[in-house]
Tab-separated table of C-alpha atoms in Angstrom:
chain	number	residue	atom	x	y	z
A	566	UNK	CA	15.113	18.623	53.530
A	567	UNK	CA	15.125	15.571	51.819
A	568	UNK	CA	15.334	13.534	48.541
A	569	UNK	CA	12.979	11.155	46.917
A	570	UNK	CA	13.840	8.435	44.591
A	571	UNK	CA	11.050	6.252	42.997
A	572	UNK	CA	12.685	2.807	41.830
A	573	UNK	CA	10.667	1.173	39.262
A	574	UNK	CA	7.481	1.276	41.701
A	575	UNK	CA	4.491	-0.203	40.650
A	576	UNK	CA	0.893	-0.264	42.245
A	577	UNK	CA	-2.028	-2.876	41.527
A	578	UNK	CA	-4.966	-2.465	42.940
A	579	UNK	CA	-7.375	-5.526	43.693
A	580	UNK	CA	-8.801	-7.121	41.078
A	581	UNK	CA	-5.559	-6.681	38.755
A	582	UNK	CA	-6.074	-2.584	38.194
A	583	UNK	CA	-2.330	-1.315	37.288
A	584	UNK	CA	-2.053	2.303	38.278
A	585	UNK	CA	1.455	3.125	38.168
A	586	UNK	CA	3.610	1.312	35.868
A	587	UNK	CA	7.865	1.172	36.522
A	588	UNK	CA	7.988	4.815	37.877
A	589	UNK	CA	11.827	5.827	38.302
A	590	UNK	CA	12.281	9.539	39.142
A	591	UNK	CA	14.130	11.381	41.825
A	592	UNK	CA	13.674	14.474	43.252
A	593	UNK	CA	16.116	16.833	44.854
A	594	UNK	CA	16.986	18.786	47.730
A	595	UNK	CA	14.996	21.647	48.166
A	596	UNK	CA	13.158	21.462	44.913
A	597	UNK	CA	9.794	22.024	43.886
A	598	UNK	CA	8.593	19.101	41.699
A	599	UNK	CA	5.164	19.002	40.245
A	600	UNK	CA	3.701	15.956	38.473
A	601	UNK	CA	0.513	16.910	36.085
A	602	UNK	CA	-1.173	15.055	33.715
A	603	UNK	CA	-5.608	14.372	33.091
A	604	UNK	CA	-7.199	12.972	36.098
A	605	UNK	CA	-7.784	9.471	36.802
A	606	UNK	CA	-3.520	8.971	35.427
A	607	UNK	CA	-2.092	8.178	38.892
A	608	UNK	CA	-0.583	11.435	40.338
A	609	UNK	CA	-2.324	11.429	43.643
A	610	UNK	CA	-1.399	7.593	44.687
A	611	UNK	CA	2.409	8.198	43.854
A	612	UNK	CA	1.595	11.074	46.259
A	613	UNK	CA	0.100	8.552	48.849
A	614	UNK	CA	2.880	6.006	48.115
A	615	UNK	CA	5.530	8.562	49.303
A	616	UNK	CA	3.670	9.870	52.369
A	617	UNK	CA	2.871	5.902	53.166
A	618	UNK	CA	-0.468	6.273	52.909
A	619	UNK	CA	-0.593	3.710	50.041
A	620	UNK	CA	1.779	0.600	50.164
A	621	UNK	CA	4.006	-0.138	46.967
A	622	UNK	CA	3.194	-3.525	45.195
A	623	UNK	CA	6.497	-3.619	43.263
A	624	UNK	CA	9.772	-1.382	43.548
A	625	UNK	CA	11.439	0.933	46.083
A	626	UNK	CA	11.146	4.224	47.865
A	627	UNK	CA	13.962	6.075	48.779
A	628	UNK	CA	14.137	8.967	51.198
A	629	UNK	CA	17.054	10.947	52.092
A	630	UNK	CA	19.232	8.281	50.911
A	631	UNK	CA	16.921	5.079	53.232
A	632	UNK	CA	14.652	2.617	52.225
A	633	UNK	CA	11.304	3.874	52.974
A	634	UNK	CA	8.919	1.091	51.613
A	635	UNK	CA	7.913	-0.274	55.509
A	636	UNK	CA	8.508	2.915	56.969
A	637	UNK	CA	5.105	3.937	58.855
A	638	UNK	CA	3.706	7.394	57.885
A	639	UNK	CA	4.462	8.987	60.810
A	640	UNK	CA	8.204	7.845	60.542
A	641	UNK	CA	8.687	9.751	57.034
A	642	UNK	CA	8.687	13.132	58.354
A	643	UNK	CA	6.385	14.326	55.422
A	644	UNK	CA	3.646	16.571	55.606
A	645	UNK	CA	0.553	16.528	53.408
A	646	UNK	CA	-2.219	18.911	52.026
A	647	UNK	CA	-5.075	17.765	50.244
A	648	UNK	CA	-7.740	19.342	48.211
A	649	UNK	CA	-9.934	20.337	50.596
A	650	UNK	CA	-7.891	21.485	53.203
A	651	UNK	CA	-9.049	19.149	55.986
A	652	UNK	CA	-8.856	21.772	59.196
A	653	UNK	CA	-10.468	21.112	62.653
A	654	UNK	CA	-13.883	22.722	62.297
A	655	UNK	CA	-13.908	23.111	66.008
A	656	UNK	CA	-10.516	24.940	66.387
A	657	UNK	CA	-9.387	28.856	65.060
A	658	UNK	CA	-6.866	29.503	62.165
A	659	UNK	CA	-4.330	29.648	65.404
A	660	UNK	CA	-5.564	26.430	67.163
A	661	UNK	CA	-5.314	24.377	63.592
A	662	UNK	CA	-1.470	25.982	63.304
A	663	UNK	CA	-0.390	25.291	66.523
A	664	UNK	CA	-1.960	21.477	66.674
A	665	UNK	CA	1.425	20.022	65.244
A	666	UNK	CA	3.547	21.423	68.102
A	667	UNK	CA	1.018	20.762	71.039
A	668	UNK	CA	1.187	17.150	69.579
A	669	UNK	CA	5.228	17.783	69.838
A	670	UNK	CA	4.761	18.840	73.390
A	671	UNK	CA	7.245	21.468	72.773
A	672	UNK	CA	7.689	24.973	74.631
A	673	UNK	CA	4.320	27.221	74.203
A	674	UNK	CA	5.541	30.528	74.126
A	675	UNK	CA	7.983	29.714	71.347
A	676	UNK	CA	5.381	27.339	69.201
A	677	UNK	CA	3.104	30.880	69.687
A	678	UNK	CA	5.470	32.911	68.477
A	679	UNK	CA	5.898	30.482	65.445
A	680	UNK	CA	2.019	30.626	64.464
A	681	UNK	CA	2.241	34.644	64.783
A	682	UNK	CA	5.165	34.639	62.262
A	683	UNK	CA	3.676	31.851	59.862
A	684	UNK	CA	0.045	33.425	59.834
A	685	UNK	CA	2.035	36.847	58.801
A	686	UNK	CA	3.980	34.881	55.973
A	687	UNK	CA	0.582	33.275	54.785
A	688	UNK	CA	-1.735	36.973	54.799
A	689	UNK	CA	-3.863	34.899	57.600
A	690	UNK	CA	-2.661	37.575	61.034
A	691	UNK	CA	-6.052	38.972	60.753
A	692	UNK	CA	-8.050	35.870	60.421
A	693	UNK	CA	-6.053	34.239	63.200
A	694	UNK	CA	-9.152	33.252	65.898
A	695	UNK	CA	-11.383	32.591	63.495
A	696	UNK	CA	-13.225	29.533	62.700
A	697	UNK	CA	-12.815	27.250	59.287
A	698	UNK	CA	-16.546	27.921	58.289
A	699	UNK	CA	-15.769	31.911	58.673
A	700	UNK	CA	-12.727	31.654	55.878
A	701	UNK	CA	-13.102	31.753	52.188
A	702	UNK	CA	-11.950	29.099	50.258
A	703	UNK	CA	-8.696	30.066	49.680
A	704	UNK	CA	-7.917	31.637	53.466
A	705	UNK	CA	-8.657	27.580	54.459
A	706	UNK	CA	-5.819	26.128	51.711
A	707	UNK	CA	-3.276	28.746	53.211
A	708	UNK	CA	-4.384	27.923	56.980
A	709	UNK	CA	-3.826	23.895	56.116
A	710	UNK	CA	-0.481	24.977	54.593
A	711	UNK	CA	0.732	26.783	57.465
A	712	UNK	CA	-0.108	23.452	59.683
A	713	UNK	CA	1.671	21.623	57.499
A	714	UNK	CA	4.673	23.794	57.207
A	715	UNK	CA	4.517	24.714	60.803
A	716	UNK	CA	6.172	21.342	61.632
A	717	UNK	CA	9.151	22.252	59.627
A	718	UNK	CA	8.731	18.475	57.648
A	719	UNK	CA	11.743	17.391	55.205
A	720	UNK	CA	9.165	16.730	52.611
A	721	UNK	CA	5.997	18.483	51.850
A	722	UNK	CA	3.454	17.197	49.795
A	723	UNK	CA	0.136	19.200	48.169
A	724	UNK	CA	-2.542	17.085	46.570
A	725	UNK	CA	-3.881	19.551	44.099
A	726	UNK	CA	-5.173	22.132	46.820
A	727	UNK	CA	-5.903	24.601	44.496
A	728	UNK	CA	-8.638	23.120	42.344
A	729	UNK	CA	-11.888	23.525	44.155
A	730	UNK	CA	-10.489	27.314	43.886
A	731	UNK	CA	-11.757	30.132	41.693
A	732	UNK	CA	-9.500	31.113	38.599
A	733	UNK	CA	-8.577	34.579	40.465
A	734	UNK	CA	-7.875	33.049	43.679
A	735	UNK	CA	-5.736	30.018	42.073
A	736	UNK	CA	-3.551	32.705	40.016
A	737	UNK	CA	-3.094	34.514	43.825
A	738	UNK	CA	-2.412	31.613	45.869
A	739	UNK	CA	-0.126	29.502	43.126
A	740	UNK	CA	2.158	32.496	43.498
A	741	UNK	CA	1.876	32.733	47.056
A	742	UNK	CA	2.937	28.807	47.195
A	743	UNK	CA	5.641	28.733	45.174
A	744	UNK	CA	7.411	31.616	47.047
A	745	UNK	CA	6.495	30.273	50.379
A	746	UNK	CA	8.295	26.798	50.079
A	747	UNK	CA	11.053	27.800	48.330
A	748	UNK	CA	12.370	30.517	51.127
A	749	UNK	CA	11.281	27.871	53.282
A	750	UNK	CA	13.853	25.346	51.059
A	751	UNK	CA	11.914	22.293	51.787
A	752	UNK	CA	11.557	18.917	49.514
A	753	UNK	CA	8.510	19.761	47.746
A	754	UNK	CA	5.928	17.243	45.865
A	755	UNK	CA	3.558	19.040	43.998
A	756	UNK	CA	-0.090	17.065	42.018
A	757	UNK	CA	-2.213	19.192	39.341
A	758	UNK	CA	-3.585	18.679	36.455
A	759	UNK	CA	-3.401	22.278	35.607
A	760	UNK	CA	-0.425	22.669	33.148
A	761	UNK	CA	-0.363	26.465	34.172
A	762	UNK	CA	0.193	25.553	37.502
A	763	UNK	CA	2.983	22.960	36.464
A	764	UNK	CA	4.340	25.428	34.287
A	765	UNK	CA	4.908	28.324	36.496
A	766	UNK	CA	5.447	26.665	39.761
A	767	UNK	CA	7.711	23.628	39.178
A	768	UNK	CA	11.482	23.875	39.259
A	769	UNK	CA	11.103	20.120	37.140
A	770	UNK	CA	8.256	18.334	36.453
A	771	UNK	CA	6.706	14.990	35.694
A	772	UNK	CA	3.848	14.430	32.868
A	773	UNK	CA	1.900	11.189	33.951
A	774	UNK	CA	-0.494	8.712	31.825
A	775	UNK	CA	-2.117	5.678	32.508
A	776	UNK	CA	0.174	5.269	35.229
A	777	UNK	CA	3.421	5.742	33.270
A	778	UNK	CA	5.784	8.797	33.370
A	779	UNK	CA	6.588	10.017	30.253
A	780	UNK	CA	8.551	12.786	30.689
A	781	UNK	CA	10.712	14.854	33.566
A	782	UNK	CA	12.449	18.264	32.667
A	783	UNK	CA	12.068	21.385	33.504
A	784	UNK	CA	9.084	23.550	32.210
A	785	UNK	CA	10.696	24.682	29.267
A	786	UNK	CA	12.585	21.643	28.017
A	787	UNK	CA	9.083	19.797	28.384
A	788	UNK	CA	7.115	22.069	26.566
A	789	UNK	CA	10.088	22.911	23.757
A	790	UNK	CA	11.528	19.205	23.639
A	791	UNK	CA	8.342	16.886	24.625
A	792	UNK	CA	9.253	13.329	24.933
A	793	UNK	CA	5.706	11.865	23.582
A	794	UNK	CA	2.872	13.208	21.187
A	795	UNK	CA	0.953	13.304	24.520
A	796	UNK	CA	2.950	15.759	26.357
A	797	UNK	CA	2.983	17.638	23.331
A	798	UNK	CA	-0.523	18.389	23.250
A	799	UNK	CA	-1.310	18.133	26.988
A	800	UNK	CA	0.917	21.212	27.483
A	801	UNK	CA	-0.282	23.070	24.551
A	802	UNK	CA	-2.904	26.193	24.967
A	803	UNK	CA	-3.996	26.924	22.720
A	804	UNK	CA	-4.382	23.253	21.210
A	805	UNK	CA	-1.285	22.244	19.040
A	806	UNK	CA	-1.783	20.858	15.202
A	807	UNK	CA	-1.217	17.507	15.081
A	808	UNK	CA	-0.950	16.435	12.041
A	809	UNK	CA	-0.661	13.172	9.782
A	810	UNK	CA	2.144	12.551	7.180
A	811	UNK	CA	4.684	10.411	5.499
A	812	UNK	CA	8.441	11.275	5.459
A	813	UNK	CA	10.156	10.504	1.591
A	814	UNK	CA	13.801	11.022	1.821
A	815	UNK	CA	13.888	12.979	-1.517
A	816	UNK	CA	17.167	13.636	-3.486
A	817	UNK	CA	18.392	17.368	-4.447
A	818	UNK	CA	15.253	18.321	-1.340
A	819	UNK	CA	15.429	17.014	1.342
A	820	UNK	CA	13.135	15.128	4.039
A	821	UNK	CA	9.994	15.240	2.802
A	822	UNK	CA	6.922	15.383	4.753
A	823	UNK	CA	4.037	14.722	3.053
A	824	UNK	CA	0.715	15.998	4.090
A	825	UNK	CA	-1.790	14.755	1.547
A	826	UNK	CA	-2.976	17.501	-0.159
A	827	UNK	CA	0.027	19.779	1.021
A	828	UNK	CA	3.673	19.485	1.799
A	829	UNK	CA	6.747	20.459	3.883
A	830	UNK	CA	10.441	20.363	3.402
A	831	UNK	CA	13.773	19.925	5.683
A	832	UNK	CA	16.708	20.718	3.720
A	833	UNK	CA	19.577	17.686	4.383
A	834	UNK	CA	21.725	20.634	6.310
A	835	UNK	CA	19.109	20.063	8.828
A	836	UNK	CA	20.479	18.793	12.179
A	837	UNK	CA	17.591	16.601	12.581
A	838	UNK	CA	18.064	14.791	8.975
A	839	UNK	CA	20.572	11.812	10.299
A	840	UNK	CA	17.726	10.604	12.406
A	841	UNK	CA	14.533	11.448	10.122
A	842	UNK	CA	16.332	9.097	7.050
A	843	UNK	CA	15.408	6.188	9.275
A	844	UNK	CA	12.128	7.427	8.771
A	845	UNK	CA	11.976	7.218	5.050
A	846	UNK	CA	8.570	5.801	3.702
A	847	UNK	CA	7.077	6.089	7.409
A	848	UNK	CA	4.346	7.315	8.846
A	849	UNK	CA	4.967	10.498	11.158
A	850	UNK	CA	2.806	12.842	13.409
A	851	UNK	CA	3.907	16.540	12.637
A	852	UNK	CA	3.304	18.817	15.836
A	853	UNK	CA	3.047	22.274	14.592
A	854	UNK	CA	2.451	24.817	17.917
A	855	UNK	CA	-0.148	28.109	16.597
A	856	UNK	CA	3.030	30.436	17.213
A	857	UNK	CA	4.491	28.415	14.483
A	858	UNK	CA	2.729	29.318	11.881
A	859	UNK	CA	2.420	33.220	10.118
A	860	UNK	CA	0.378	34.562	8.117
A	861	UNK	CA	1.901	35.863	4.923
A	862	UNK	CA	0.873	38.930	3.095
A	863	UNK	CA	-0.877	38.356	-0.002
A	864	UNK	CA	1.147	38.348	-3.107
A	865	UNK	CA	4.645	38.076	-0.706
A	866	UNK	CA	6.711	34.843	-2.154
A	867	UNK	CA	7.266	32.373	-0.458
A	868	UNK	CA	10.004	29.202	-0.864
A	869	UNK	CA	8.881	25.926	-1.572
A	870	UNK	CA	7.516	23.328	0.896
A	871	UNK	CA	7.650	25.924	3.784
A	872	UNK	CA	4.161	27.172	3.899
A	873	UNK	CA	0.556	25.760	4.239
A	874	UNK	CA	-2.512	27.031	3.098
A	875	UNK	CA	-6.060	26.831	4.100
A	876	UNK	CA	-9.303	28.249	4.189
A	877	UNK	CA	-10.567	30.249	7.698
A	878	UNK	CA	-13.524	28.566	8.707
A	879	UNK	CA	-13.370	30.328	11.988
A	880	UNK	CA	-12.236	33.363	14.141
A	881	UNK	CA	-11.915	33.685	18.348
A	882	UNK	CA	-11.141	36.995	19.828
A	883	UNK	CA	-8.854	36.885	23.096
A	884	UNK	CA	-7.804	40.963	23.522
A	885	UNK	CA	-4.374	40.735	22.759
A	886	UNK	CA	-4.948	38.319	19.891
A	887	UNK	CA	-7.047	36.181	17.162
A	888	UNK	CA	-7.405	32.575	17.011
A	889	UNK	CA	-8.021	31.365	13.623
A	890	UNK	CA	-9.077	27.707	12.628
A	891	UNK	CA	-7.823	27.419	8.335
A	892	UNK	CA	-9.691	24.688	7.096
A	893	UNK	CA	-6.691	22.985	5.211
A	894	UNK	CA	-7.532	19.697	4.360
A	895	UNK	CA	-5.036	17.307	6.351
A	896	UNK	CA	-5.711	14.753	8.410
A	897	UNK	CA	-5.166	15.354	11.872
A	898	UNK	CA	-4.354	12.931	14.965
A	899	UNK	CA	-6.043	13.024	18.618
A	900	UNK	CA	-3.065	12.790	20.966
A	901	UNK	CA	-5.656	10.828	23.079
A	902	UNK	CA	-5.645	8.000	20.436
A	903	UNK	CA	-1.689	7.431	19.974
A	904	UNK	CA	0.027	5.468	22.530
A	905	UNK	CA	-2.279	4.945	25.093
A	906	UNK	CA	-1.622	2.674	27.838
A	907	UNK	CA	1.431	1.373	26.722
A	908	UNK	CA	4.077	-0.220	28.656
A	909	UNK	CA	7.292	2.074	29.391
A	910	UNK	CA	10.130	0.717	27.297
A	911	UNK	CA	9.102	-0.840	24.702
A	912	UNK	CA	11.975	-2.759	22.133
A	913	UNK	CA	13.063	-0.789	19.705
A	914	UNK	CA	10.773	-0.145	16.522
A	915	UNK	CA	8.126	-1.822	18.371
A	916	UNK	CA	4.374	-0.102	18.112
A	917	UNK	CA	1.078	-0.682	19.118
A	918	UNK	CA	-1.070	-3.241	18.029
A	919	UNK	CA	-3.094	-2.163	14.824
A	920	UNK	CA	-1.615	1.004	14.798
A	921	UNK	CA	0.186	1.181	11.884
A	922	UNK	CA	-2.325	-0.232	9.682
A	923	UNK	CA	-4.795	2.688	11.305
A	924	UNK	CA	-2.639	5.557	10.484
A	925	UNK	CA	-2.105	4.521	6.924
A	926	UNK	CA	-5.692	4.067	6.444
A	927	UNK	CA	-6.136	7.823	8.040
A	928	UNK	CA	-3.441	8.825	5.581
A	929	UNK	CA	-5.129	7.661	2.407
A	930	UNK	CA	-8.120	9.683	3.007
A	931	UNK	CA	-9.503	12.104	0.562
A	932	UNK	CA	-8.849	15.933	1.372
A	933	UNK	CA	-11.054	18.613	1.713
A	934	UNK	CA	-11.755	19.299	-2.185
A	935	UNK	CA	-13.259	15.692	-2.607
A	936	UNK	CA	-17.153	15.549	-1.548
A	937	UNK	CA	-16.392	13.487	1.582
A	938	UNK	CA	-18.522	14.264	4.513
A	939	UNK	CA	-17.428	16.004	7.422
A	940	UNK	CA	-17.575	13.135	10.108
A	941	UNK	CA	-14.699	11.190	8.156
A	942	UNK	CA	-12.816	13.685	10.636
A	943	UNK	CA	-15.028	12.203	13.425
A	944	UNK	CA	-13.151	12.220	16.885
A	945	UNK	CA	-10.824	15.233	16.508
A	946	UNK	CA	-11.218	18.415	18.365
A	947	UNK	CA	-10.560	20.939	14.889
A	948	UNK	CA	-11.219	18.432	11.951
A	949	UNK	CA	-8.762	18.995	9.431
A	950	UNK	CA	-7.694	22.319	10.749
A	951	UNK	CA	-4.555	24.678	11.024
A	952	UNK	CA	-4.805	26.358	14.405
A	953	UNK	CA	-2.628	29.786	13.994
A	954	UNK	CA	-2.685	33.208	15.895
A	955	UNK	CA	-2.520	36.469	14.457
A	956	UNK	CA	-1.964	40.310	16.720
A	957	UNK	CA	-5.073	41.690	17.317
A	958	UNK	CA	-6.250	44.178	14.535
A	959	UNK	CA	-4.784	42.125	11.772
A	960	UNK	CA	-7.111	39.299	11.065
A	961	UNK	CA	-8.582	37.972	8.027
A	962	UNK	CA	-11.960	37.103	7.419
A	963	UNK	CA	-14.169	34.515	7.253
A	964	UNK	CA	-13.497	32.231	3.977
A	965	UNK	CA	-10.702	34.319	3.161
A	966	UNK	CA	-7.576	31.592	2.024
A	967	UNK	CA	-4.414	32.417	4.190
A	968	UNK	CA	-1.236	31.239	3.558
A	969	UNK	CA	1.336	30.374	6.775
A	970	UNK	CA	4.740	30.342	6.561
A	971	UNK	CA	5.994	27.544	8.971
A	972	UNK	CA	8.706	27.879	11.037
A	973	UNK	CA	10.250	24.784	10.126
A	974	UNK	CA	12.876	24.789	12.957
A	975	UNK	CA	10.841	24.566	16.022
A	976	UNK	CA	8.221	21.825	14.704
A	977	UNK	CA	8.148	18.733	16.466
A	978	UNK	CA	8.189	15.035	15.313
A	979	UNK	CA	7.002	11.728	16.394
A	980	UNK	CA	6.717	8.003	15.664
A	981	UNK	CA	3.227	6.404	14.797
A	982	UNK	CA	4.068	5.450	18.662
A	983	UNK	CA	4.134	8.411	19.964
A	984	UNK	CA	7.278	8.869	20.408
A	985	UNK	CA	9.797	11.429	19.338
A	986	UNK	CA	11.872	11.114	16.286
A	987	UNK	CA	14.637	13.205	17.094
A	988	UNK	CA	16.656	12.494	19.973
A	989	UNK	CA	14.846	14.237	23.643
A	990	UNK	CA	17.512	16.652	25.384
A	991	UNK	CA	17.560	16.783	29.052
């Protein structure tokens, strides 16, 4: 086993293309890390860096406690598996396994015996002397893990090898992954950009953009406490409401977030109402998750500024549950549009260019009972929406006006930067 520490490491690519930016993260002994985030965001070359298949333009690699930066691949004692497997055509499930240890020249009676008990381990003992082009997709991923396992490496590192997969075989072999390496207690480096994956495999994880990390927890302090507006929404399914407001510090009320045409209220007891005064007269991106919103029964009270109200424009049946889309009359943000490509560490208060003067503009628009067309709302994914869910059985009905009580506790709130409000805990 090993650890991995990444020391403010950048890459630039020729012709000035910055793909990571000031990465510092370490990994642990024996733990299963997995960094996600949208394709194209750098995951894969930090991979490449660490296995010293990429060189480092700026910063250092640490592994097991020595600088690795020069080290030649074959020095690291890391073993890789990429998305496509990459067996011998020419050799069986056995001949692939055992390749590593005829390379080591070591005894072959005992490097046999070590296939036998690996091919058990991976479901592959009656595939064993068969060729690549005989296996199904998913028999080849587990026969290029159990070559890269087989040389018992201190760090292991899989390059999203479950994506050319089916959904059915990705649920399977996830599972069969995760338990594998961790009896196995090696260093593990993990790339998706399937936040399911991330979610149920990782011990911690990473969320990359652009090159920058910006976040590292574990799966449930990421998705309860994100860092950034972006994490927010990238781990969110179904989509979280993002929406736009302006905090008033109101006396004898509270914290005051107001939503154009609706409104919501912290009481000052609130923990969170120290930091939010800084806020006053600010513009703020409320992150409301669908399980945070309930429907209320008609005619039920309800106290003021903890409830929104909308129209249901539309309905999506999922078995155990609705999805319903409450045409409210907000304005929303795309997560896409806040942040983006920013530099890690910015000054305090600092913001992007133009971005302040954008997001009042957004929050002066007229709501939904002024005759404004629809493609004001051009460029986000559910218009001026409230996403909520509702038990199957129990829906409302098209153009029927809900009310949702908000669960005023668990919503999350940024900066026009993206960033969080409220101190992060970790």
């Amino acid at each position: 086993m090993t650890d991995v520490v990444l020391d403010g490491v950048d890459k630039v690519y020729p012709g000035g293309q910055m793909a990571i930016r000031n990465v510092r993260l370490r990994i642990d002994h024996g733990e299963l890390f997995v960094l996600l985030g949208p394709s194209g965001c750098g995951k894969s070359t930090i991979l490449r860096m660490i296995a010293g298949l990429e060189e480092i333009t700026a910063g250092e690699l640490w592994l097991n406690g020595a600088l690795a930066n020069d080290l030649q691949p074959r020095d690291r004692n890391v073993a890789m598996v990429f998305q496509e497997g990459a067996l011998y055509p020419h050799r069986t499930v056995k001949g692939n396994m055992m390749f590593p240890l005829e390379a080591a020249r070591g005894d072959r009676t005992a490097a046999t015996a070590k296939v036998v008990e690996l091919a058990r381990a991976l479901g592959l003992s009656t595939m064993i002397d068969r060729l690549p082009q005989t296996l199904s997709g998913g028999q080849r991923q587990r026969a290029a893990i159990g070559r890269a396992l087989i040389r018992e490496p201190s760090l292991f590192l899989l390059d999203e090898p479950l994506s050319s997969l089916d959904a059915g075989m990705r649920t399977e072999l996830r599972v069969e992954i995760a338990a594998l390496v961790r009896a196995s207690g090696t260093t593990t480096v993990y790339v998706t950009h399937d936040q399911v994956e991330a979610m149920t495999m990782a011990d911690r994880m990473g969320v990359l953009r652009d090159g920058v990390l910006e976040d590292v927890g574990t799966p449930e302090q990421i998705y309860a406490d994100p860092a950034t507006v972006f994490v927010a929404a990238f781990l969110s399914n179904p989509p979280i409401n993002l929406l736009q407001a302006t905090l008033w510090a109101v006396e004898g009320e509270g914290m005051m977030l107001d939503l154009g045409s609706q409104r919501l209220a912290l009481p000052w007891d609130d923990p969170r109402a120290s930091w939010l005064i800084t806020h006053h007269g600010k513009p703020v991106i409320v992150g409301i998750r669908p399980d945070m919103l309930a429907p209320i029964a008609p005619g039920s009270p309800a106290a003021p500024g903890t409830t929104l109200s909308g129209q249901v424009r539309a309905l999506e049946f999922h078995g155990h549950e609705w999805l319903a889309y409450a045409e409210a009359g907000m304005p929303t943000v795309d997560a896409n549009d806040i942040g983006a490509t920013r530099p890690p560490d910015p000054p305090a208060h600092s913001e992007p260019a133009g971005l302040m003067a954008r997001l009042r503009t957004r929050l002066h628009r007229p709501s939904f009972t002024d005759e404004t067309p629809q493609e004001k709302h051009a460029g986000h994914h559910r218009r001026s929406d409230l996403l909520f869910r509702i038990a199957s059985g129990d829906r409302p009905n098209h153009g029927d006006h809900v009310a949702l009580t908000v669960d005023l506790e668990r919503i999350l709130l940024f900066a026009a930067d993206g960033r969080r409000v409220t101190p992060v805990q970790r």
